[in-house]
């Protein structure tokens, strides 16, 4: 059994690292392909060292572009790699363009595909990620799900039950392993978030990158106005994704004047350290909805829907939808009330990758 893994964008690295390590521990020969969808040191390089992923064996260096360009170019560039490597299984992660592009190329070469984080559905086909999820699942041979509703979605779409493996959340494996390391970091001190007595000052952590929020100038401006109002009450820390950085140009000084600390994207450990201690998180990230759920941090998701409904039903995540102004009231009330305890989610326990590796080792088409 030889396994080829594909990573490309920031959220892939935290999911792939534990699976790489679990298969390595079982002596499985592995090959790592980076598509180059994300390429800045702060969107890619930093995660390899922090998560303990090796240097990729191949980097396709596809870079940025339209959906068709990125997807098509990855397919063209990965095809010869797949032909040369002839893996028994290609593992793809999440829902980014790299995920679908490599799955499609592998499928056409008759190479088996395992999809980690299968079955999540927002039921909103205007999201490029939803198209990537549905299509990747249709052509996958092993579908690894992180929550029970994902299996239900797959069965509804006609995926045979025998292909679906409820293994839990691989992204949470990285969190469980590295939280003790993240806690040791002086991130909050360095950002001036620790008071003279040594306690952490209350702050809200923000991360935004969905086109629906940041490509619409008016909406982004309204979000920034609300964050500015919150910034009058407590610190707001806003590590800015490169997609968002382009759109924020010219607004950064105004944000700083309103108490918002704008930074470059943070490494995994620094971001995790800040997430755990935040009074609340405002986001449109998929992974951050899950991480805040594990950590029990109140999360406000600036989207009308989520493919991760379990984060809402368990009580940590609230969908704010289109009514950005509602966010201010929600944040001020959570700043006053604090956190609520919730039951741990099944298989969000740091062992999802072991379950995946056991299935992979026993897999024969
Ligand atoms: C992509 C994924 C999205 C995921 C997000 C995680 C798709 C369709 N989208 O969105 O699902 O949630 O990654 O972060 O796959 N850029 C840089 N440096 C980089 C990478 C990107 O400057 O290293 C800039 C470029 O201007 C680029 C823009 O960011 O055009 C968007 O990058 P892209 O990968 O196309 O989409 P994301 O918004 O990052
Ligand atoms: N993350 C990070 N630094 C940041 C923002 C996010 O390390 O400045 C991590 C976050 O902890 C999570 C992952 O990036 O593990 C989520 O990726 P992202 O939000 O880019 O993508 P999505 O999950 O929305 O697809």
Short mmCIF file of C-alpha atoms and ligand atoms in Angstrom, two decimals:
data_model
loop_
_atom_site.label_atom_id
_atom_site.label_comp_id
_atom_site.label_asym_id
_atom_site.label_seq_id
_atom_site.Cartn_x
_atom_site.Cartn_y
_atom_site.Cartn_z
CA UNK A 1 0.00 0.00 0.00
CA UNK A 2 1.59 3.30 -1.17
CA UNK A 3 -0.21 6.54 -0.37
CA UNK A 4 0.07 9.91 -2.09
CA UNK A 5 -1.21 12.90 -0.09
CA UNK A 6 -2.24 16.21 -1.63
CA UNK A 7 -2.16 19.54 0.16
CA UNK A 8 -2.52 22.98 -1.34
CA UNK A 9 -4.18 25.58 0.86
CA UNK A 10 -3.92 26.60 4.53
CA UNK A 11 -6.71 24.41 5.94
CA UNK A 12 -5.25 21.27 4.31
CA UNK A 13 -2.08 21.21 6.38
CA UNK A 14 -3.70 20.67 9.80
CA UNK A 15 -5.78 17.80 8.40
CA UNK A 16 -2.97 16.07 6.49
CA UNK A 17 -0.27 16.24 9.20
CA UNK A 18 -1.85 13.76 11.64
CA UNK A 19 -2.75 11.33 8.84
CA UNK A 20 0.81 11.51 7.49
CA UNK A 21 2.11 10.74 10.98
CA UNK A 22 -0.35 7.90 11.63
CA UNK A 23 0.45 6.18 8.31
CA UNK A 24 4.18 6.72 8.91
CA UNK A 25 3.85 4.97 12.27
CA UNK A 26 2.36 1.98 10.43
CA UNK A 27 5.29 1.84 8.00
CA UNK A 28 3.27 2.89 4.94
CA UNK A 29 5.40 4.42 2.12
CA UNK A 30 4.12 7.95 1.46
CA UNK A 31 4.57 10.77 -1.07
CA UNK A 32 3.56 14.39 -0.47
CA UNK A 33 2.35 16.71 -3.23
CA UNK A 34 1.85 20.45 -2.63
CA UNK A 35 -0.19 22.05 -5.41
CA UNK A 36 1.06 25.55 -4.55
CA UNK A 37 -2.47 26.99 -4.35
CA UNK A 38 -1.24 28.84 -1.26
CA UNK A 39 2.40 29.86 -1.43
CA UNK A 40 3.18 32.76 0.96
CA UNK A 41 5.36 31.69 3.88
CA UNK A 42 2.55 32.73 6.24
CA UNK A 43 -0.10 30.78 4.31
CA UNK A 44 1.96 27.64 3.74
CA UNK A 45 5.62 27.30 4.81
CA UNK A 46 5.07 28.05 8.50
CA UNK A 47 2.62 25.17 8.84
CA UNK A 48 5.08 22.52 7.66
CA UNK A 49 7.52 23.20 10.47
CA UNK A 50 4.86 23.77 13.13
CA UNK A 51 2.80 20.69 12.25
CA UNK A 52 5.79 18.42 11.57
CA UNK A 53 4.99 17.81 7.91
CA UNK A 54 8.04 17.00 5.76
CA UNK A 55 9.06 19.12 2.77
CA UNK A 56 6.75 18.15 -0.10
CA UNK A 57 8.24 15.67 -2.56
CA UNK A 58 6.78 17.79 -5.36
CA UNK A 59 5.44 21.34 -5.48
CA UNK A 60 3.26 22.00 -8.54
CA UNK A 61 3.55 25.78 -7.98
CA UNK A 62 0.18 26.51 -9.51
CA UNK A 63 -0.32 29.83 -7.68
CA UNK A 64 -3.38 32.05 -7.84
CA UNK A 65 -5.92 32.44 -10.63
CA UNK A 66 -9.54 31.93 -11.55
CA UNK A 67 -11.28 28.73 -10.48
CA UNK A 68 -11.00 27.19 -13.95
CA UNK A 69 -7.35 28.19 -14.27
CA UNK A 70 -6.41 26.86 -10.86
CA UNK A 71 -8.38 23.61 -11.17
CA UNK A 72 -7.32 22.92 -14.76
CA UNK A 73 -3.68 23.78 -14.15
CA UNK A 74 -3.46 21.53 -11.07
CA UNK A 75 -4.97 18.67 -13.06
CA UNK A 76 -2.44 19.13 -15.86
CA UNK A 77 0.52 19.39 -13.50
CA UNK A 78 -0.44 16.52 -11.18
CA UNK A 79 -1.21 14.00 -13.93
CA UNK A 80 2.45 13.12 -14.72
CA UNK A 81 3.20 12.90 -10.98
CA UNK A 82 0.36 10.43 -10.48
CA UNK A 83 1.47 8.44 -13.54
CA UNK A 84 5.03 8.25 -12.25
CA UNK A 85 4.12 7.44 -8.65
CA UNK A 86 1.20 5.04 -9.33
CA UNK A 87 0.00 5.20 -5.69
CA UNK A 88 -2.48 2.63 -4.42
CA UNK A 89 -4.44 5.50 -2.83
CA UNK A 90 -4.49 9.27 -3.21
CA UNK A 91 -5.63 11.12 -0.10
CA UNK A 92 -7.25 14.54 -0.59
CA UNK A 93 -8.38 16.88 2.19
CA UNK A 94 -11.24 19.31 2.69
CA UNK A 95 -12.94 21.31 -0.02
CA UNK A 96 -10.50 23.60 -1.79
CA UNK A 97 -9.81 23.67 -5.54
CA UNK A 98 -6.71 21.50 -5.04
CA UNK A 99 -8.92 18.80 -3.49
CA UNK A 100 -11.23 18.46 -6.47
CA UNK A 101 -8.56 18.98 -9.13
CA UNK A 102 -6.35 16.13 -7.90
CA UNK A 103 -9.30 13.83 -7.18
CA UNK A 104 -10.51 14.30 -10.77
CA UNK A 105 -7.06 13.69 -12.25
CA UNK A 106 -6.58 10.56 -10.10
CA UNK A 107 -10.04 9.21 -10.91
CA UNK A 108 -9.41 9.47 -14.65
CA UNK A 109 -6.19 7.48 -14.20
CA UNK A 110 -8.05 4.77 -12.29
CA UNK A 111 -6.26 5.62 -9.02
CA UNK A 112 -8.28 5.14 -5.82
CA UNK A 113 -9.14 8.25 -3.81
CA UNK A 114 -9.69 8.78 -0.10
CA UNK A 115 -11.44 12.00 0.93
CA UNK A 116 -10.76 13.27 4.44
CA UNK A 117 -13.64 15.48 5.64
CA UNK A 118 -16.20 13.97 3.28
CA UNK A 119 -19.94 14.62 3.37
CA UNK A 120 -20.06 18.17 4.74
CA UNK A 121 -22.77 20.16 2.99
CA UNK A 122 -23.88 23.78 3.19
CA UNK A 123 -26.51 23.08 0.48
CA UNK A 124 -25.38 26.35 -1.08
CA UNK A 125 -24.01 25.75 -4.56
CA UNK A 126 -22.97 29.39 -4.90
CA UNK A 127 -20.01 28.47 -2.68
CA UNK A 128 -17.16 27.06 -4.79
CA UNK A 129 -16.30 24.77 -1.87
CA UNK A 130 -19.73 23.11 -2.00
CA UNK A 131 -19.18 22.14 -5.64
CA UNK A 132 -15.73 20.81 -4.73
CA UNK A 133 -17.19 18.74 -1.86
CA UNK A 134 -20.05 17.18 -3.81
CA UNK A 135 -17.93 16.25 -6.83
CA UNK A 136 -14.97 14.94 -4.82
CA UNK A 137 -17.26 12.70 -2.79
CA UNK A 138 -18.88 11.28 -5.93
CA UNK A 139 -15.54 10.00 -7.24
CA UNK A 140 -13.96 8.90 -3.94
CA UNK A 141 -13.49 5.28 -2.89
CA UNK A 142 -13.00 5.95 0.83
CA UNK A 143 -15.05 8.71 2.45
CA UNK A 144 -13.83 9.72 5.90
CA UNK A 145 -16.44 11.70 7.80
CA UNK A 146 -16.02 13.92 10.85
CA UNK A 147 -19.63 14.11 12.06
CA UNK A 148 -22.70 11.84 11.84
CA UNK A 149 -24.69 14.22 9.59
CA UNK A 150 -21.95 13.95 6.94
CA UNK A 151 -22.69 10.23 6.56
CA UNK A 152 -26.40 10.99 6.21
CA UNK A 153 -25.64 13.51 3.44
CA UNK A 154 -23.52 10.97 1.57
CA UNK A 155 -26.15 8.22 1.76
CA UNK A 156 -28.73 10.70 0.44
CA UNK A 157 -26.45 11.32 -2.55
CA UNK A 158 -26.28 7.61 -3.31
CA UNK A 159 -22.81 6.83 -1.92
CA UNK A 160 -22.70 3.16 -0.87
CA UNK A 161 -22.63 2.72 2.91
CA UNK A 162 -19.52 0.53 2.72
CA UNK A 163 -17.39 3.42 1.42
CA UNK A 164 -18.25 5.70 4.34
CA UNK A 165 -16.08 5.64 7.47
CA UNK A 166 -17.01 7.80 10.44
CA UNK A 167 -13.57 8.48 11.87
CA UNK A 168 -13.89 11.90 13.52
CA UNK A 169 -12.17 15.19 12.98
CA UNK A 170 -8.55 15.06 11.75
CA UNK A 171 -8.15 18.85 12.12
CA UNK A 172 -8.92 18.46 15.81
CA UNK A 173 -6.12 15.84 16.03
CA UNK A 174 -3.62 18.62 15.29
CA UNK A 175 -5.27 20.87 17.84
CA UNK A 176 -5.22 18.22 20.57
CA UNK A 177 -1.56 17.45 19.93
CA UNK A 178 -0.36 21.04 19.70
CA UNK A 179 -2.54 22.91 22.20
CA UNK A 180 -0.02 22.37 25.04
CA UNK A 181 2.71 23.80 22.79
CA UNK A 182 0.52 26.74 21.71
CA UNK A 183 -0.29 27.57 25.35
CA UNK A 184 3.41 28.12 26.06
CA UNK A 185 3.74 30.81 23.39
CA UNK A 186 4.06 34.47 24.35
CA UNK A 187 1.66 35.49 21.55
CA UNK A 188 -0.76 37.41 23.77
CA UNK A 189 2.06 39.22 25.61
CA UNK A 190 3.73 40.20 22.33
CA UNK A 191 0.46 41.68 21.09
CA UNK A 192 -0.09 43.74 24.23
CA UNK A 193 -3.04 41.58 25.28
CA UNK A 194 -1.72 40.90 28.78
CA UNK A 195 -2.33 43.42 31.57
CA UNK A 196 0.17 44.60 34.23
CA UNK A 197 -1.10 41.98 36.71
CA UNK A 198 -0.38 39.23 34.16
CA UNK A 199 -4.01 38.46 33.22
CA UNK A 200 -5.15 38.38 29.61
CA UNK A 201 -7.16 41.44 28.60
CA UNK A 202 -10.48 40.58 26.97
CA UNK A 203 -10.24 40.48 23.19
CA UNK A 204 -12.18 39.30 20.17
CA UNK A 205 -10.30 37.38 17.46
CA UNK A 206 -11.39 37.89 13.84
CA UNK A 207 -10.59 36.03 10.62
CA UNK A 208 -12.41 36.56 7.31
CA UNK A 209 -11.75 35.42 3.77
CA UNK A 210 -15.00 34.28 2.08
CA UNK A 211 -15.67 36.11 -1.18
CA UNK A 212 -19.25 36.74 0.07
CA UNK A 213 -17.82 38.86 2.90
CA UNK A 214 -14.64 40.37 1.59
CA UNK A 215 -15.12 40.75 -2.17
CA UNK A 216 -18.19 42.94 -1.60
CA UNK A 217 -16.71 46.30 -0.61
CA UNK A 218 -19.89 47.57 1.04
CA UNK A 219 -20.30 44.46 3.18
CA UNK A 220 -16.65 44.50 4.22
CA UNK A 221 -17.00 48.16 5.20
CA UNK A 222 -20.09 47.39 7.31
CA UNK A 223 -18.27 44.53 9.03
CA UNK A 224 -15.32 46.83 9.77
CA UNK A 225 -17.68 49.47 11.20
CA UNK A 226 -19.14 46.93 13.62
CA UNK A 227 -15.67 45.69 14.58
CA UNK A 228 -14.71 49.34 15.17
CA UNK A 229 -17.63 49.69 17.60
CA UNK A 230 -16.58 46.50 19.41
CA UNK A 231 -13.00 47.88 19.46
CA UNK A 232 -14.23 50.68 21.72
CA UNK A 233 -15.09 48.06 24.38
CA UNK A 234 -12.27 45.53 24.10
CA UNK A 235 -9.33 44.73 21.89
CA UNK A 236 -10.02 43.22 18.48
CA UNK A 237 -7.26 41.14 16.87
CA UNK A 238 -7.60 40.68 13.12
CA UNK A 239 -4.99 38.51 11.33
CA UNK A 240 -5.77 39.28 7.71
CA UNK A 241 -5.93 36.65 4.95
CA UNK A 242 -4.22 37.81 1.72
CA UNK A 243 -7.55 37.86 -0.19
CA UNK A 244 -8.89 40.23 2.44
CA UNK A 245 -5.70 42.31 2.69
CA UNK A 246 -6.13 43.49 -0.91
CA UNK A 247 -9.67 44.66 -0.15
CA UNK A 248 -8.77 46.34 3.15
CA UNK A 249 -6.11 48.53 1.63
CA UNK A 250 -6.71 52.10 2.69
CA UNK A 251 -8.88 51.04 5.66
CA UNK A 252 -6.11 49.64 7.88
CA UNK A 253 -5.22 52.94 9.58
CA UNK A 254 -8.84 53.63 10.33
CA UNK A 255 -9.19 50.16 11.84
CA UNK A 256 -6.14 50.75 14.05
CA UNK A 257 -7.65 54.06 15.21
CA UNK A 258 -10.69 52.08 16.38
CA UNK A 259 -8.66 49.70 18.56
CA UNK A 260 -8.32 46.92 15.99
CA UNK A 261 -4.97 45.18 15.85
CA UNK A 262 -4.46 44.22 12.23
CA UNK A 263 -1.73 41.62 11.60
CA UNK A 264 -0.50 39.35 8.83
CA UNK A 265 -1.93 35.82 8.86
CA UNK A 266 -0.63 34.04 11.94
CA UNK A 267 1.09 30.69 12.19
CA UNK A 268 -0.92 27.76 13.53
CA UNK A 269 0.49 27.89 17.06
CA UNK A 270 0.05 31.64 17.50
CA UNK A 271 -3.48 31.53 16.10
CA UNK A 272 -4.38 28.58 18.32
CA UNK A 273 -2.93 30.33 21.36
CA UNK A 274 -5.09 33.40 20.64
CA UNK A 275 -8.19 31.34 19.83
CA UNK A 276 -8.15 29.54 23.15
CA UNK A 277 -7.95 32.74 25.20
CA UNK A 278 -10.33 34.87 23.10
CA UNK A 279 -13.61 36.02 24.64
CA UNK A 280 -15.20 35.42 21.26
CA UNK A 281 -14.22 34.71 17.66
CA UNK A 282 -15.75 36.28 14.55
CA UNK A 283 -15.11 34.27 11.42
CA UNK A 284 -16.25 32.85 8.11
CA UNK A 285 -13.65 30.06 8.22
CA UNK A 286 -14.81 26.45 8.20
CA UNK A 287 -11.98 25.15 10.34
CA UNK A 288 -12.25 27.92 12.91
CA UNK A 289 -15.92 27.07 13.52
CA UNK A 290 -14.72 23.58 14.49
CA UNK A 291 -11.72 24.63 16.54
CA UNK A 292 -13.78 27.10 18.61
CA UNK A 293 -16.29 24.30 19.20
CA UNK A 294 -13.59 22.04 20.59
CA UNK A 295 -12.19 24.88 22.69
CA UNK A 296 -15.65 26.02 23.89
CA UNK A 297 -15.06 29.58 22.67
CA UNK A 298 -18.15 31.48 21.46
CA UNK A 299 -17.98 31.82 17.68
CA UNK A 300 -19.97 34.15 15.45
CA UNK A 301 -19.97 33.04 11.85
CA UNK A 302 -20.57 35.72 9.25
CA UNK A 303 -22.39 33.42 6.88
CA UNK A 304 -26.01 32.53 6.18
CA UNK A 305 -25.30 28.79 6.32
CA UNK A 306 -22.69 26.31 7.42
CA UNK A 307 -21.58 22.88 6.22
CA UNK A 308 -20.70 22.21 9.87
CA UNK A 309 -24.11 22.34 11.59
CA UNK A 310 -22.84 20.29 14.54
CA UNK A 311 -20.93 23.39 15.68
CA UNK A 312 -24.25 25.27 15.86
CA UNK A 313 -26.31 22.53 17.52
CA UNK A 314 -23.72 22.00 20.21
CA UNK A 315 -24.09 25.67 21.12
CA UNK A 316 -20.68 27.30 20.50
CA UNK A 317 -21.34 28.65 16.99
CA UNK A 318 -23.97 31.19 15.89
CA UNK A 319 -24.69 32.05 12.28
CA UNK A 320 -24.96 35.80 11.97
CA UNK A 321 -26.17 35.71 8.35
CA UNK A 322 -26.58 38.88 6.35
CA UNK A 323 -27.48 41.13 9.25
CA UNK A 324 -24.00 42.37 10.10
CA UNK A 325 -25.35 44.94 12.58
CA UNK A 326 -26.73 42.05 14.68
CA UNK A 327 -23.12 41.08 15.37
CA UNK A 328 -22.57 44.05 17.67
CA UNK A 329 -25.40 43.05 20.03
CA UNK A 330 -24.31 39.40 20.00
CA UNK A 331 -20.72 40.29 20.81
CA UNK A 332 -21.57 42.72 23.59
CA UNK A 333 -23.81 40.16 25.27
CA UNK A 334 -21.19 37.41 25.06
CA UNK A 335 -18.52 39.75 26.42
CA UNK A 336 -20.76 40.20 29.45
CA UNK A 337 -21.78 36.54 29.88
CA UNK A 338 -18.71 34.44 28.95
CA UNK A 339 -18.48 30.78 27.90
CA UNK A 340 -20.91 27.90 28.15
CA UNK A 341 -19.82 24.32 28.73
CA UNK A 342 -20.81 21.64 26.22
CA UNK A 343 -20.37 17.89 25.82
CA UNK A 344 -17.31 16.81 23.77
CA UNK A 345 -18.23 15.69 20.24
CA UNK A 346 -17.88 12.05 19.29
CA UNK A 347 -14.45 11.27 17.82
CA UNK A 348 -13.19 14.85 18.09
CA UNK A 349 -10.64 13.29 20.37
CA UNK A 350 -7.21 13.49 18.73
CA UNK A 351 -7.44 9.96 17.29
CA UNK A 352 -9.23 10.46 13.95
CA UNK A 353 -6.02 9.97 11.97
CA UNK A 354 -5.39 6.62 13.66
CA UNK A 355 -8.84 5.49 12.58
CA UNK A 356 -8.16 6.73 9.03
CA UNK A 357 -4.80 4.92 8.94
CA UNK A 358 -6.39 1.66 10.12
CA UNK A 359 -8.94 1.84 7.29
CA UNK A 360 -6.27 2.73 4.72
CA UNK A 361 -3.96 -0.11 5.73
CA UNK A 362 -6.82 -2.60 5.39
CA UNK A 363 -8.06 -1.17 2.07
CA UNK A 364 -8.02 -3.27 -1.11
CA UNK A 365 -10.14 -2.24 -4.05
C1 LIG B 1 -9.03 29.19 -0.59
C2 LIG B 1 -10.15 28.18 -0.74
C3 LIG B 1 -11.13 28.32 0.41
C4 LIG B 1 -10.41 28.20 1.75
C5 LIG B 1 -9.26 29.19 1.79
C6 LIG B 1 -8.46 28.96 3.04
C7 LIG B 1 -10.91 27.53 -2.97
C8 LIG B 1 -11.94 27.73 -4.00
N1 LIG B 1 -10.91 28.40 -1.97
O1 LIG B 1 -9.59 30.48 -0.68
O2 LIG B 1 -12.10 27.26 0.36
O3 LIG B 1 -11.32 28.46 2.78
O4 LIG B 1 -8.39 28.99 0.66
O5 LIG B 1 -7.62 30.00 3.36
O6 LIG B 1 -10.11 26.63 -3.07
N2 LIG B 1 -3.07 34.82 -2.05
C9 LIG B 1 -1.84 35.29 -1.69
N3 LIG B 1 -0.94 34.41 -1.17
C10 LIG B 1 -1.19 33.10 -1.00
C11 LIG B 1 -2.45 32.63 -1.39
C12 LIG B 1 -3.38 33.49 -1.91
O7 LIG B 1 -1.56 36.49 -1.81
O8 LIG B 1 -0.31 32.36 -0.53
C13 LIG B 1 -4.07 35.78 -2.57
C14 LIG B 1 -4.09 35.91 -4.08
O9 LIG B 1 -4.35 37.24 -4.40
C15 LIG B 1 -5.28 35.06 -4.48
C16 LIG B 1 -6.21 35.22 -3.29
O10 LIG B 1 -5.36 35.34 -2.17
O11 LIG B 1 -5.87 35.46 -5.67
C17 LIG B 1 -7.17 34.07 -3.10
O12 LIG B 1 -6.48 32.82 -3.04
P1 LIG B 1 -7.24 31.45 -3.48
O13 LIG B 1 -6.41 30.28 -3.14
O14 LIG B 1 -7.73 31.56 -4.89
O15 LIG B 1 -8.53 31.46 -2.60
P2 LIG B 1 -8.72 31.72 -1.06
O16 LIG B 1 -9.58 32.91 -0.88
O17 LIG B 1 -7.39 31.70 -0.39
N1 LIG B 2 -5.42 29.73 10.92
C1 LIG B 2 -4.09 30.08 11.16
N2 LIG B 2 -3.75 31.40 11.11
C2 LIG B 2 -4.63 32.39 10.84
C3 LIG B 2 -5.99 32.01 10.59
C4 LIG B 2 -6.33 30.68 10.62
O1 LIG B 2 -3.25 29.21 11.42
O2 LIG B 2 -4.25 33.57 10.82
C5 LIG B 2 -5.78 28.30 10.95
C6 LIG B 2 -6.95 27.93 11.83
O3 LIG B 2 -6.54 27.74 13.16
C7 LIG B 2 -7.42 26.64 11.17
C8 LIG B 2 -7.14 26.87 9.70
O4 LIG B 2 -6.20 27.95 9.64
O5 LIG B 2 -6.62 25.54 11.61
C9 LIG B 2 -8.39 27.27 8.95
O6 LIG B 2 -8.04 27.63 7.65
P1 LIG B 2 -8.80 28.75 6.82
O7 LIG B 2 -9.63 29.59 7.70
O8 LIG B 2 -7.79 29.41 5.95
O9 LIG B 2 -9.70 27.88 5.83
P2 LIG B 2 -11.14 27.20 5.96
O10 LIG B 2 -11.14 26.34 7.16
O11 LIG B 2 -12.15 28.29 5.99
O12 LIG B 2 -11.28 26.43 4.69
#
